Amino acid sequence: MEIPMDTVWKTALTSLRGKLSSENFGTWLAPIVFDGLSDRTLSLRIPNRFYQDWITNHYQDLLFESLKAELPEGEAPTKIAWTVDEALQEKVKDRAADLKRSEQRNDVQVAAAPVAAVASRKESPLTRPFADLNPKYRFDNFVVGPSNQLAHAASKAVGSAPGRRYNPLFIYGGVGLGKTHLMNAMGHEMLRSNPDACILYLSAERFTNEFIWSLQNHCIDEFRKQYRENCDLLLMDDIQFLAGRDQTQEEFFHTFNALYHQDRQIVVTSDVYPHEISKMEERLISRFQSGMVADIQPPELDTRVAILQKKAEVEDINLPGDVAHYLAQVVKSNVRELEGTLLRLAVKADLLARPIDLNLARESMRAVLPPPDQAMSVEDIQRAVCHYFNLKLSDIKSKRRHRNISYPRQVAMYIARERLGTSYPELGERFGGKDHTTVISAVRKISGLLEHEDESTGTAIEAIERKLGLA
Ligand code: ADP
Ligand code: MG
């Protein structure tokens, strides 16, 4: 079946969406219009020239890589033909304006795509039309679990009573675990009770760029005024970017003090604990630690399932429980990746006009998962299963059919098939010379139990896979 080119483009973008921060995705990739691909040249339309430089330097490789994964050998693009289309610029601006209006109405239900924050570099970066909050990131769609409970509770407290107990609030945790989401949620929460509040959300990278720009263009007073005088809530994302940037750190230190002394709330995020930020001034670190420090850890399995379900609900994707469970088991470390996987699956299902089910999920994961660990053998799995069910290896390979033995045997066959992809006849061999049809029905039976969310089977498989280092 030939897959239409727009769909290839859409699928590639969806997978990129899983790899980039939503701010970057929304700013740089979402506004692009795809005009076709021929002779290995990708034709793209962009709002202005600035996009061309930026994408070429930052995203071209990723873009090519994602397209390559969707296209037959030898058809992947190797270059890009750019067209500047000013109409797109208008669209980017309209979208920003729409968003502003919807925020003014406090219409938090409106789900708009993240807006391009930087439309044209010719304008002063200091003109900021609105708080730059992402309307998608709110408390009501943030799933709370043991891994993020503390950070969530502190953020809630800040959102409803800024400048009081937790000032500053420092949130740290790995990539894609919800730091930016919580920051934006605090902003929305504060706007709800005080629509006139002045909220500044920005990355430390942007702060740095604006600072440098202001120095070069002799408007440092304007810059300082913006940050030090009118701001009720400063949300500074990814502060680790300031590492080694002494002058910007100094500037931020004074900004911090000015706000702090006016009881204005400051929230800072980082990918590491304050002390672990390399090349950060001690006095800044001690400021960060003077308030509340909360971490976010990678979510547990149940939280991952709940996040997927929430995301499916928001995106109107019909996601069966067993598929949610499967995806949550495979993608473990990062929520952004988890969401990307779900969106990718949804696009695939749409494309192929198939329902989202376990088979489709497995097929689509096979392409992206690393090849199974060669070191792991069927026997490793058999041993882990025997250990869990308290059996001997010889039991599982025997011909005995008592349920105490046949059920663990079926579980072992299922895991081996799923995780190693070993053929049915070979599995039959490894389990003491059984017929391949026995293996097929064992795998079906266990899949069926999982589909019906049979608790003890789910728990057993999870524990065994964890022991094997697979979950
Ligand atoms: P970080 O800033 O820590 O790198 P983000 O806040 O950008 O991570 O989160 C990455 C993606 O995962 C976002 O789309 C966000 O909405 C989503 N996400 C992260 N944690 C949660 C959660 N607990 N509940 C719902 N969505 C989450
Ligand atoms: Mg972030």
Short mmCIF file of C-alpha atoms and ligand atoms in Angstrom, two decimals:
data_model
loop_
_atom_site.label_atom_id
_atom_site.label_comp_id
_atom_site.label_asym_id
_atom_site.label_seq_id
_atom_site.Cartn_x
_atom_site.Cartn_y
_atom_site.Cartn_z
CA MET A 1 0.00 0.00 0.00
CA GLU A 2 1.33 3.42 -0.86
CA ILE A 3 1.19 5.89 1.97
CA PRO A 4 0.41 9.46 0.89
CA MET A 5 3.20 11.98 1.34
CA ASP A 6 1.26 14.34 3.61
CA THR A 7 0.71 11.48 5.95
CA VAL A 8 4.40 10.66 5.95
CA TRP A 9 5.08 14.27 6.84
CA LYS A 10 2.44 14.23 9.55
CA THR A 11 3.76 11.03 11.06
CA ALA A 12 7.33 12.30 11.04
CA LEU A 13 6.22 15.49 12.76
CA THR A 14 4.33 13.53 15.35
CA SER A 15 7.41 11.60 16.23
CA LEU A 16 9.39 14.84 16.47
CA ARG A 17 6.76 16.24 18.75
CA GLY A 18 7.70 13.47 21.13
CA LYS A 19 11.34 14.45 21.02
CA LEU A 20 11.23 18.22 21.41
CA SER A 21 9.92 20.44 24.13
CA SER A 22 6.46 21.65 23.23
CA GLU A 23 7.72 25.21 23.25
CA ASN A 24 10.32 24.45 20.61
CA PHE A 25 7.99 22.27 18.62
CA GLY A 26 5.28 24.93 18.66
CA THR A 27 7.68 27.70 17.78
CA TRP A 28 9.71 26.11 15.06
CA LEU A 29 8.03 23.10 13.55
CA ALA A 30 4.30 23.59 13.90
CA PRO A 31 4.18 26.67 11.62
CA ILE A 32 5.91 24.91 8.70
CA VAL A 33 3.81 24.00 5.68
CA PHE A 34 4.82 20.89 3.78
CA ASP A 35 4.72 21.34 0.00
CA GLY A 36 6.02 18.00 -1.15
CA LEU A 37 9.04 15.79 -1.58
CA SER A 38 10.65 14.93 -4.87
CA ASP A 39 14.15 14.03 -6.00
CA ARG A 40 15.02 13.75 -2.35
CA THR A 41 14.33 17.44 -1.87
CA LEU A 42 11.88 18.47 0.74
CA SER A 43 9.83 21.59 -0.09
CA LEU A 44 8.88 23.59 2.95
CA ARG A 45 7.12 26.89 3.42
CA ILE A 46 8.08 29.08 6.38
CA PRO A 47 6.92 32.41 7.83
CA ASN A 48 10.28 34.17 7.50
CA ARG A 49 13.97 33.64 6.74
CA PHE A 50 14.82 33.32 10.36
CA TYR A 51 13.12 29.95 10.41
CA GLN A 52 15.38 28.65 7.69
CA ASP A 53 18.58 29.36 9.65
CA TRP A 54 17.20 28.12 12.88
CA ILE A 55 15.75 24.90 11.54
CA THR A 56 18.83 24.17 9.47
CA ASN A 57 21.05 24.56 12.49
CA HIS A 58 18.89 22.92 15.07
CA TYR A 59 16.33 20.57 13.63
CA GLN A 60 17.31 19.51 10.14
CA ASP A 61 19.04 16.30 11.18
CA LEU A 62 16.19 15.29 13.42
CA LEU A 63 13.70 16.07 10.70
CA PHE A 64 15.56 14.00 8.12
CA GLU A 65 15.93 11.17 10.55
CA SER A 66 12.20 11.06 11.32
CA LEU A 67 11.28 11.17 7.65
CA LYS A 68 13.77 8.44 6.87
CA ALA A 69 12.04 6.18 9.35
CA GLU A 70 8.77 6.61 7.45
CA LEU A 71 10.05 6.26 3.88
CA PRO A 72 11.36 3.42 1.75
CA GLU A 73 15.12 3.04 1.44
CA GLY A 74 16.64 5.64 -0.87
CA GLU A 75 13.70 8.04 -0.85
CA ALA A 76 14.51 10.01 2.26
CA PRO A 77 15.24 13.71 1.67
CA THR A 78 18.79 14.99 1.68
CA LYS A 79 18.06 18.67 1.23
CA ILE A 80 15.39 21.28 1.76
CA ALA A 81 14.02 23.88 -0.63
CA TRP A 82 12.64 26.81 1.36
CA THR A 83 9.93 29.26 0.44
CA VAL A 84 9.13 32.24 2.60
CA ASP A 85 5.40 32.78 2.78
CA GLU A 86 4.40 35.94 4.58
CA ALA A 87 0.84 34.76 4.90
CA LEU A 88 2.14 32.27 7.42
CA GLN A 89 3.53 35.05 9.52
CA GLU A 90 0.06 36.49 9.76
CA LYS A 91 -1.22 33.13 10.81
CA VAL A 92 1.34 32.83 13.55
CA LYS A 93 0.35 36.26 14.82
CA ASP A 94 -3.38 35.53 14.57
CA ARG A 95 -2.88 32.45 16.59
CA ALA A 96 -1.06 34.39 19.27
CA ALA A 97 -3.89 36.93 19.30
CA ASP A 98 -6.59 34.26 19.52
CA LEU A 99 -4.81 32.74 22.39
CA LYS A 100 -4.47 36.04 24.14
CA ARG A 101 -8.20 36.62 23.77
CA SER A 102 -9.09 33.21 25.05
CA GLU A 103 -6.83 33.70 28.02
CA GLN A 104 -8.35 37.05 28.78
CA ARG A 105 -11.71 35.37 28.91
CA ASN A 106 -10.08 32.89 31.18
CA ASP A 107 -11.37 30.27 28.87
CA VAL A 108 -8.97 27.63 29.96
CA GLN A 109 -10.87 24.94 28.11
CA VAL A 110 -9.66 26.17 24.74
CA ALA A 111 -6.98 23.78 23.63
CA ALA A 112 -4.80 25.72 21.27
CA ALA A 113 -1.51 24.63 19.85
CA PRO A 114 1.52 26.19 21.50
CA VAL A 115 2.19 29.51 19.95
CA ALA A 116 5.30 30.65 18.23
CA ALA A 117 6.98 32.84 20.77
CA VAL A 118 9.45 34.38 18.41
CA ALA A 119 7.92 35.41 15.14
CA SER A 120 10.62 37.64 13.83
CA ARG A 121 13.97 38.52 15.27
CA LYS A 122 13.91 41.95 13.75
CA GLU A 123 11.47 43.06 16.39
CA SER A 124 12.70 43.66 19.88
CA PRO A 125 12.49 40.46 21.83
CA LEU A 126 11.35 42.54 24.77
CA THR A 127 7.90 43.10 23.36
CA ARG A 128 5.90 40.38 24.94
CA PRO A 129 2.25 40.35 23.95
CA PHE A 130 1.08 38.09 26.75
CA ALA A 131 2.34 35.87 29.50
CA ASP A 132 3.48 33.23 27.02
CA LEU A 133 1.76 30.55 29.02
CA ASN A 134 0.93 27.35 27.24
CA PRO A 135 -2.84 26.86 27.57
CA LYS A 136 -2.44 23.10 27.47
CA TYR A 137 -0.46 22.90 30.67
CA ARG A 138 -2.88 23.15 33.58
CA PHE A 139 -3.33 21.52 36.94
CA ASP A 140 -6.49 19.73 35.87
CA ASN A 141 -4.62 17.70 33.27
CA PHE A 142 -1.56 17.00 35.36
CA VAL A 143 -1.61 13.48 36.73
CA VAL A 144 -0.35 13.23 40.30
CA GLY A 145 1.51 10.20 41.57
CA PRO A 146 4.16 9.45 44.20
CA SER A 147 6.90 10.57 41.80
CA ASN A 148 5.67 14.14 41.49
CA GLN A 149 3.44 14.62 44.52
CA LEU A 150 5.68 17.03 46.38
CA ALA A 151 6.40 19.24 43.39
CA HIS A 152 2.71 19.27 42.54
CA ALA A 153 1.63 20.21 46.07
CA ALA A 154 4.18 23.00 46.28
CA SER A 155 3.14 24.29 42.85
CA LYS A 156 -0.51 24.29 43.87
CA ALA A 157 0.34 26.27 46.98
CA VAL A 158 2.31 28.79 44.92
CA GLY A 159 -0.46 29.11 42.34
CA SER A 160 -3.03 30.00 44.95
CA ALA A 161 -0.92 31.98 47.44
CA PRO A 162 2.12 33.31 45.60
CA GLY A 163 4.96 34.99 47.41
CA ARG A 164 4.18 33.42 50.76
CA ARG A 165 5.37 30.09 52.01
CA TYR A 166 7.37 28.67 49.17
CA ASN A 167 9.47 31.47 47.84
CA PRO A 168 11.46 30.74 45.84
CA LEU A 169 10.21 27.39 44.66
CA PHE A 170 12.89 25.31 43.00
CA ILE A 171 11.72 22.25 41.05
CA TYR A 172 14.24 19.83 39.68
CA GLY A 173 13.99 16.62 37.70
CA GLY A 174 14.99 14.92 34.46
CA VAL A 175 13.87 15.84 30.97
CA GLY A 176 10.21 15.45 30.09
CA LEU A 177 8.92 14.86 33.60
CA GLY A 178 6.52 17.78 33.88
CA LYS A 179 8.51 20.76 35.18
CA THR A 180 7.40 23.11 32.44
CA HIS A 181 3.86 21.82 32.74
CA LEU A 182 3.74 22.66 36.45
CA MET A 183 5.19 26.11 35.88
CA ASN A 184 2.56 26.99 33.34
CA ALA A 185 -0.15 25.57 35.59
CA MET A 186 0.95 27.92 38.38
CA GLY A 187 0.66 30.83 35.98
CA HIS A 188 -2.88 29.87 34.93
CA GLU A 189 -3.92 29.36 38.51
CA MET A 190 -2.66 32.78 39.51
CA LEU A 191 -4.36 34.44 36.54
CA ARG A 192 -7.61 32.84 37.54
CA SER A 193 -7.72 34.57 40.89
CA ASN A 194 -6.00 37.70 39.67
CA PRO A 195 -6.55 38.33 35.95
CA ASP A 196 -4.41 41.46 36.07
CA ALA A 197 -1.40 39.74 37.52
CA CYS A 198 1.76 40.21 35.57
CA ILE A 199 3.28 36.83 34.96
CA LEU A 200 6.49 36.21 33.14
CA TYR A 201 7.23 32.72 31.97
CA LEU A 202 10.44 32.18 30.08
CA SER A 203 13.40 29.90 29.74
CA ALA A 204 16.75 30.91 31.14
CA GLU A 205 17.96 30.75 27.55
CA ARG A 206 15.53 33.41 26.52
CA PHE A 207 16.43 35.52 29.54
CA THR A 208 20.06 35.28 28.44
CA ASN A 209 19.26 36.23 24.84
CA GLU A 210 17.15 39.19 25.88
CA PHE A 211 19.83 40.34 28.27
CA ILE A 212 22.51 40.25 25.61
CA TRP A 213 20.23 41.89 23.09
CA SER A 214 19.44 44.66 25.54
CA LEU A 215 23.08 45.28 26.23
CA GLN A 216 23.86 45.46 22.54
CA ASN A 217 20.91 47.70 21.79
CA HIS A 218 21.37 49.97 24.78
CA CYS A 219 18.08 49.28 26.44
CA ILE A 220 19.14 47.54 29.57
CA ASP A 221 16.92 49.84 31.65
CA GLU A 222 13.87 48.68 29.79
CA PHE A 223 14.97 45.10 30.31
CA ARG A 224 15.43 45.60 34.05
CA LYS A 225 12.17 47.41 34.42
CA GLN A 226 10.32 44.57 32.83
CA TYR A 227 11.75 41.98 35.18
CA ARG A 228 12.21 43.90 38.35
CA GLU A 229 9.31 46.29 38.59
CA ASN A 230 6.12 44.93 37.21
CA CYS A 231 6.41 41.23 37.61
CA ASP A 232 4.20 39.43 40.14
CA LEU A 233 5.30 35.93 39.26
CA LEU A 234 8.54 35.06 37.56
CA LEU A 235 8.70 31.55 36.12
CA MET A 236 12.24 30.85 34.99
CA ASP A 237 12.56 27.53 33.24
CA ASP A 238 15.73 25.44 32.85
CA ILE A 239 18.03 27.59 34.94
CA GLN A 240 20.91 25.18 34.30
CA PHE A 241 21.33 27.09 31.05
CA LEU A 242 23.00 29.85 33.06
CA ALA A 243 25.87 27.55 33.98
CA GLY A 244 29.12 29.34 33.22
CA ARG A 245 27.36 32.49 31.99
CA ASP A 246 28.68 34.75 34.69
CA GLN A 247 27.28 38.03 33.53
CA THR A 248 23.77 36.70 33.04
CA GLN A 249 23.95 35.00 36.41
CA GLU A 250 24.85 38.29 37.98
CA GLU A 251 21.91 39.96 36.27
CA PHE A 252 19.58 37.21 37.36
CA PHE A 253 20.87 37.47 40.93
CA HIS A 254 19.84 41.12 41.08
CA THR A 255 16.52 40.40 39.42
CA PHE A 256 15.93 37.72 41.98
CA ASN A 257 16.72 39.99 44.91
CA ALA A 258 14.59 42.83 43.60
CA LEU A 259 11.55 40.59 43.26
CA TYR A 260 12.16 38.72 46.46
CA HIS A 261 12.27 41.88 48.50
CA GLN A 262 8.91 42.91 47.10
CA ASP A 263 7.46 39.51 48.10
CA ARG A 264 6.98 38.57 44.50
CA GLN A 265 6.96 34.87 43.75
CA ILE A 266 9.87 33.28 41.92
CA VAL A 267 9.85 29.76 40.55
CA VAL A 268 12.88 28.14 39.02
CA THR A 269 13.32 24.75 37.39
CA SER A 270 16.45 22.80 36.66
CA ASP A 271 17.36 19.37 35.43
CA VAL A 272 19.51 18.80 38.52
CA TYR A 273 19.60 19.60 42.22
CA PRO A 274 20.81 23.19 42.91
CA HIS A 275 24.23 22.12 44.13
CA GLU A 276 24.80 19.97 41.11
CA ILE A 277 24.45 22.78 38.60
CA SER A 278 27.98 23.19 37.43
CA LYS A 279 29.51 26.62 37.20
CA MET A 280 26.76 28.33 39.11
CA GLU A 281 27.60 30.99 41.61
CA GLU A 282 27.36 29.91 45.21
CA ARG A 283 25.25 32.90 46.21
CA LEU A 284 22.64 32.01 43.59
CA ILE A 285 22.59 28.41 44.71
CA SER A 286 22.06 29.45 48.28
CA ARG A 287 19.18 31.70 47.18
CA PHE A 288 17.59 28.75 45.43
CA GLN A 289 17.89 26.67 48.54
CA SER A 290 16.48 29.27 50.84
CA GLY A 291 12.90 28.43 49.85
CA MET A 292 11.32 25.16 48.89
CA VAL A 293 13.18 22.57 46.84
CA ALA A 294 11.05 19.81 45.31
CA ASP A 295 12.05 17.03 42.98
CA ILE A 296 10.20 15.15 40.25
CA GLN A 297 11.14 11.54 39.63
CA PRO A 298 10.25 9.35 36.65
CA PRO A 299 6.65 8.19 37.12
CA GLU A 300 5.74 4.70 38.34
CA LEU A 301 3.86 2.30 36.11
CA ASP A 302 0.40 3.22 37.43
CA THR A 303 1.09 6.91 36.97
CA ARG A 304 2.32 6.26 33.45
CA VAL A 305 -0.90 4.44 32.63
CA ALA A 306 -2.95 7.28 34.12
CA ILE A 307 -0.98 9.87 32.12
CA LEU A 308 -1.63 7.97 28.90
CA GLN A 309 -5.31 7.72 29.67
CA LYS A 310 -5.54 11.41 30.45
CA LYS A 311 -3.71 12.29 27.27
CA ALA A 312 -5.96 9.99 25.22
CA GLU A 313 -9.00 11.64 26.73
CA VAL A 314 -7.72 15.13 25.94
CA GLU A 315 -6.73 14.21 22.38
CA ASP A 316 -9.90 12.18 21.85
CA ILE A 317 -8.05 8.95 21.17
CA ASN A 318 -9.77 5.67 21.85
CA LEU A 319 -7.15 3.89 23.94
CA PRO A 320 -8.02 0.45 25.33
CA GLY A 321 -6.72 -0.38 28.81
CA ASP A 322 -4.43 -3.19 27.69
CA VAL A 323 -2.74 -0.95 25.13
CA ALA A 324 -2.22 1.80 27.72
CA HIS A 325 -0.68 -0.78 29.98
CA TYR A 326 1.55 -2.13 27.25
CA LEU A 327 2.84 1.32 26.22
CA ALA A 328 3.40 2.29 29.84
CA GLN A 329 5.46 -0.83 30.32
CA VAL A 330 7.63 -0.22 27.31
CA VAL A 331 8.25 3.52 27.67
CA LYS A 332 9.47 4.20 31.15
CA SER A 333 11.74 7.09 31.65
CA ASN A 334 10.07 10.11 30.20
CA VAL A 335 6.53 11.45 29.95
CA ARG A 336 7.19 13.35 26.77
CA GLU A 337 8.30 10.18 25.06
CA LEU A 338 5.29 8.38 26.44
CA GLU A 339 2.97 10.97 24.94
CA GLY A 340 4.87 10.94 21.67
CA THR A 341 4.44 7.18 21.47
CA LEU A 342 0.71 7.48 21.97
CA LEU A 343 0.30 10.20 19.35
CA ARG A 344 2.37 8.26 16.90
CA LEU A 345 0.23 5.21 17.43
CA ALA A 346 -2.92 7.26 16.95
CA VAL A 347 -1.64 8.65 13.65
CA LYS A 348 -0.70 5.15 12.50
CA ALA A 349 -4.12 3.79 13.37
CA ASP A 350 -5.72 6.64 11.49
CA LEU A 351 -3.51 6.10 8.49
CA LEU A 352 -4.11 2.41 8.22
CA ALA A 353 -7.79 2.73 9.22
CA ARG A 354 -7.23 0.21 11.99
CA PRO A 355 -8.38 0.37 15.58
CA ILE A 356 -5.80 0.95 18.26
CA ASP A 357 -5.19 -2.49 19.71
CA LEU A 358 -2.35 -4.51 21.14
CA ASN A 359 -1.26 -5.86 17.79
CA LEU A 360 -0.96 -2.45 16.24
CA ALA A 361 0.81 -1.13 19.34
CA ARG A 362 3.36 -3.93 19.23
CA GLU A 363 3.94 -3.48 15.52
CA SER A 364 4.54 0.21 15.90
CA MET A 365 6.83 -0.25 18.90
CA ARG A 366 8.89 -2.89 17.18
CA ALA A 367 10.23 -0.29 14.77
CA VAL A 368 11.47 1.98 17.52
CA LEU A 369 12.53 -0.41 20.25
CA PRO A 370 16.15 -1.44 20.42
CA PRO A 371 16.69 -5.03 19.26
CA PRO A 372 16.08 -7.51 22.04
CA ASP A 373 18.98 -8.01 24.35
CA GLN A 374 21.00 -10.72 22.70
CA ALA A 375 22.33 -11.82 26.02
CA MET A 376 18.88 -12.80 27.19
CA SER A 377 17.80 -16.30 26.33
CA VAL A 378 14.59 -18.27 26.59
CA GLU A 379 16.17 -20.02 29.51
CA ASP A 380 16.72 -16.77 31.40
CA ILE A 381 13.02 -16.16 31.09
CA GLN A 382 12.18 -19.69 32.16
CA ARG A 383 14.38 -19.29 35.24
CA ALA A 384 12.81 -15.99 36.20
CA VAL A 385 9.35 -17.49 35.81
CA CYS A 386 10.30 -20.55 37.88
CA HIS A 387 11.71 -18.31 40.55
CA TYR A 388 8.50 -16.30 40.72
CA PHE A 389 6.22 -19.33 40.86
CA ASN A 390 8.58 -21.38 42.96
CA LEU A 391 9.08 -24.18 40.44
CA LYS A 392 12.05 -26.12 39.12
CA LEU A 393 13.32 -25.57 35.59
CA SER A 394 12.59 -29.20 34.84
CA ASP A 395 8.92 -28.69 35.80
CA ILE A 396 8.37 -26.04 33.21
CA LYS A 397 9.93 -28.16 30.50
CA SER A 398 8.07 -31.31 31.57
CA LYS A 399 4.88 -32.70 30.07
CA ARG A 400 2.92 -32.21 33.29
CA ARG A 401 -0.36 -30.42 32.82
CA HIS A 402 -1.38 -29.52 36.31
CA ARG A 403 -2.40 -25.86 36.41
CA ASN A 404 0.32 -25.06 38.96
CA ILE A 405 2.78 -25.89 36.21
CA SER A 406 0.93 -25.24 32.97
CA TYR A 407 0.01 -21.67 33.85
CA PRO A 408 3.61 -20.57 34.65
CA ARG A 409 4.71 -22.39 31.50
CA GLN A 410 2.21 -20.36 29.47
CA VAL A 411 3.43 -17.16 31.09
CA ALA A 412 7.02 -18.04 30.22
CA MET A 413 6.06 -18.81 26.61
CA TYR A 414 4.22 -15.53 26.38
CA ILE A 415 7.11 -13.46 27.71
CA ALA A 416 9.63 -15.23 25.50
CA ARG A 417 7.50 -14.70 22.43
CA GLU A 418 6.80 -11.05 23.23
CA ARG A 419 10.24 -10.07 24.36
CA LEU A 420 12.52 -12.20 22.23
CA GLY A 421 10.29 -12.78 19.22
CA THR A 422 11.40 -16.43 19.13
CA SER A 423 9.43 -18.49 16.60
CA TYR A 424 6.64 -20.77 17.82
CA PRO A 425 8.30 -24.03 16.72
CA GLU A 426 11.56 -23.04 18.36
CA LEU A 427 9.78 -22.15 21.56
CA GLY A 428 8.07 -25.53 21.44
CA GLU A 429 11.54 -27.10 21.31
CA ARG A 430 12.84 -25.06 24.22
CA PHE A 431 9.93 -26.05 26.38
CA GLY A 432 10.71 -29.74 26.21
CA GLY A 433 9.55 -30.57 22.71
CA LYS A 434 6.00 -29.21 22.63
CA ASP A 435 4.01 -28.72 19.46
CA HIS A 436 4.02 -25.19 18.05
CA THR A 437 0.22 -25.04 18.33
CA THR A 438 0.55 -25.48 22.09
CA VAL A 439 2.78 -22.42 22.17
CA ILE A 440 0.38 -20.42 20.03
CA SER A 441 -2.54 -21.17 22.29
CA ALA A 442 -0.50 -20.41 25.40
CA VAL A 443 0.44 -16.99 24.02
CA ARG A 444 -3.18 -16.33 23.06
CA LYS A 445 -4.45 -17.34 26.43
CA ILE A 446 -2.11 -15.04 28.33
CA SER A 447 -2.80 -12.15 25.92
CA GLY A 448 -6.49 -12.73 26.53
CA LEU A 449 -6.03 -12.60 30.29
CA LEU A 450 -4.07 -9.36 29.99
CA GLU A 451 -6.68 -7.88 27.72
CA HIS A 452 -9.28 -8.58 30.37
CA GLU A 453 -6.99 -6.96 32.89
CA ASP A 454 -6.55 -10.12 34.88
CA GLU A 455 -4.79 -8.79 37.92
CA SER A 456 -2.65 -11.71 39.01
CA THR A 457 -1.35 -12.28 35.48
CA GLY A 458 -0.51 -8.60 35.08
CA THR A 459 1.28 -8.54 38.43
CA ALA A 460 3.20 -11.73 37.71
CA ILE A 461 4.42 -10.55 34.33
CA GLU A 462 5.40 -7.18 35.65
CA ALA A 463 7.40 -8.71 38.51
CA ILE A 464 9.12 -11.23 36.25
CA GLU A 465 9.98 -8.64 33.65
CA ARG A 466 11.31 -6.36 36.33
CA LYS A 467 13.56 -9.13 37.54
CA LEU A 468 14.78 -9.60 34.01
CA GLY A 469 15.47 -5.91 33.74
CA LEU A 470 12.74 -5.48 31.12
CA ALA A 471 10.29 -3.36 33.04
P1 ADP B 1 10.04 19.02 31.49
O1 ADP B 1 9.81 20.48 31.50
O2 ADP B 1 10.26 18.45 32.85
O3 ADP B 1 11.11 18.59 30.53
P2 ADP B 1 7.37 18.99 30.41
O4 ADP B 1 6.66 19.75 31.46
O5 ADP B 1 7.66 19.67 29.13
O6 ADP B 1 8.71 18.33 30.99
O7 ADP B 1 6.54 17.66 30.14
C1 ADP B 1 6.68 16.88 28.96
C2 ADP B 1 5.32 16.44 28.50
O8 ADP B 1 4.80 15.50 29.42
C3 ADP B 1 4.31 17.56 28.43
O9 ADP B 1 3.48 17.37 27.32
C4 ADP B 1 3.52 17.43 29.72
O10 ADP B 1 2.19 17.86 29.56
C5 ADP B 1 3.56 15.94 29.94
N1 ADP B 1 3.52 15.58 31.37
C6 ADP B 1 4.58 15.45 32.20
N2 ADP B 1 4.19 15.06 33.42
C7 ADP B 1 2.85 14.93 33.36
C8 ADP B 1 1.85 14.54 34.31
N3 ADP B 1 2.17 14.20 35.56
N4 ADP B 1 0.57 14.51 33.90
C9 ADP B 1 0.25 14.83 32.63
N5 ADP B 1 1.13 15.18 31.69
C10 ADP B 1 2.42 15.24 32.04
MG MG B 2 10.82 21.92 30.39
#
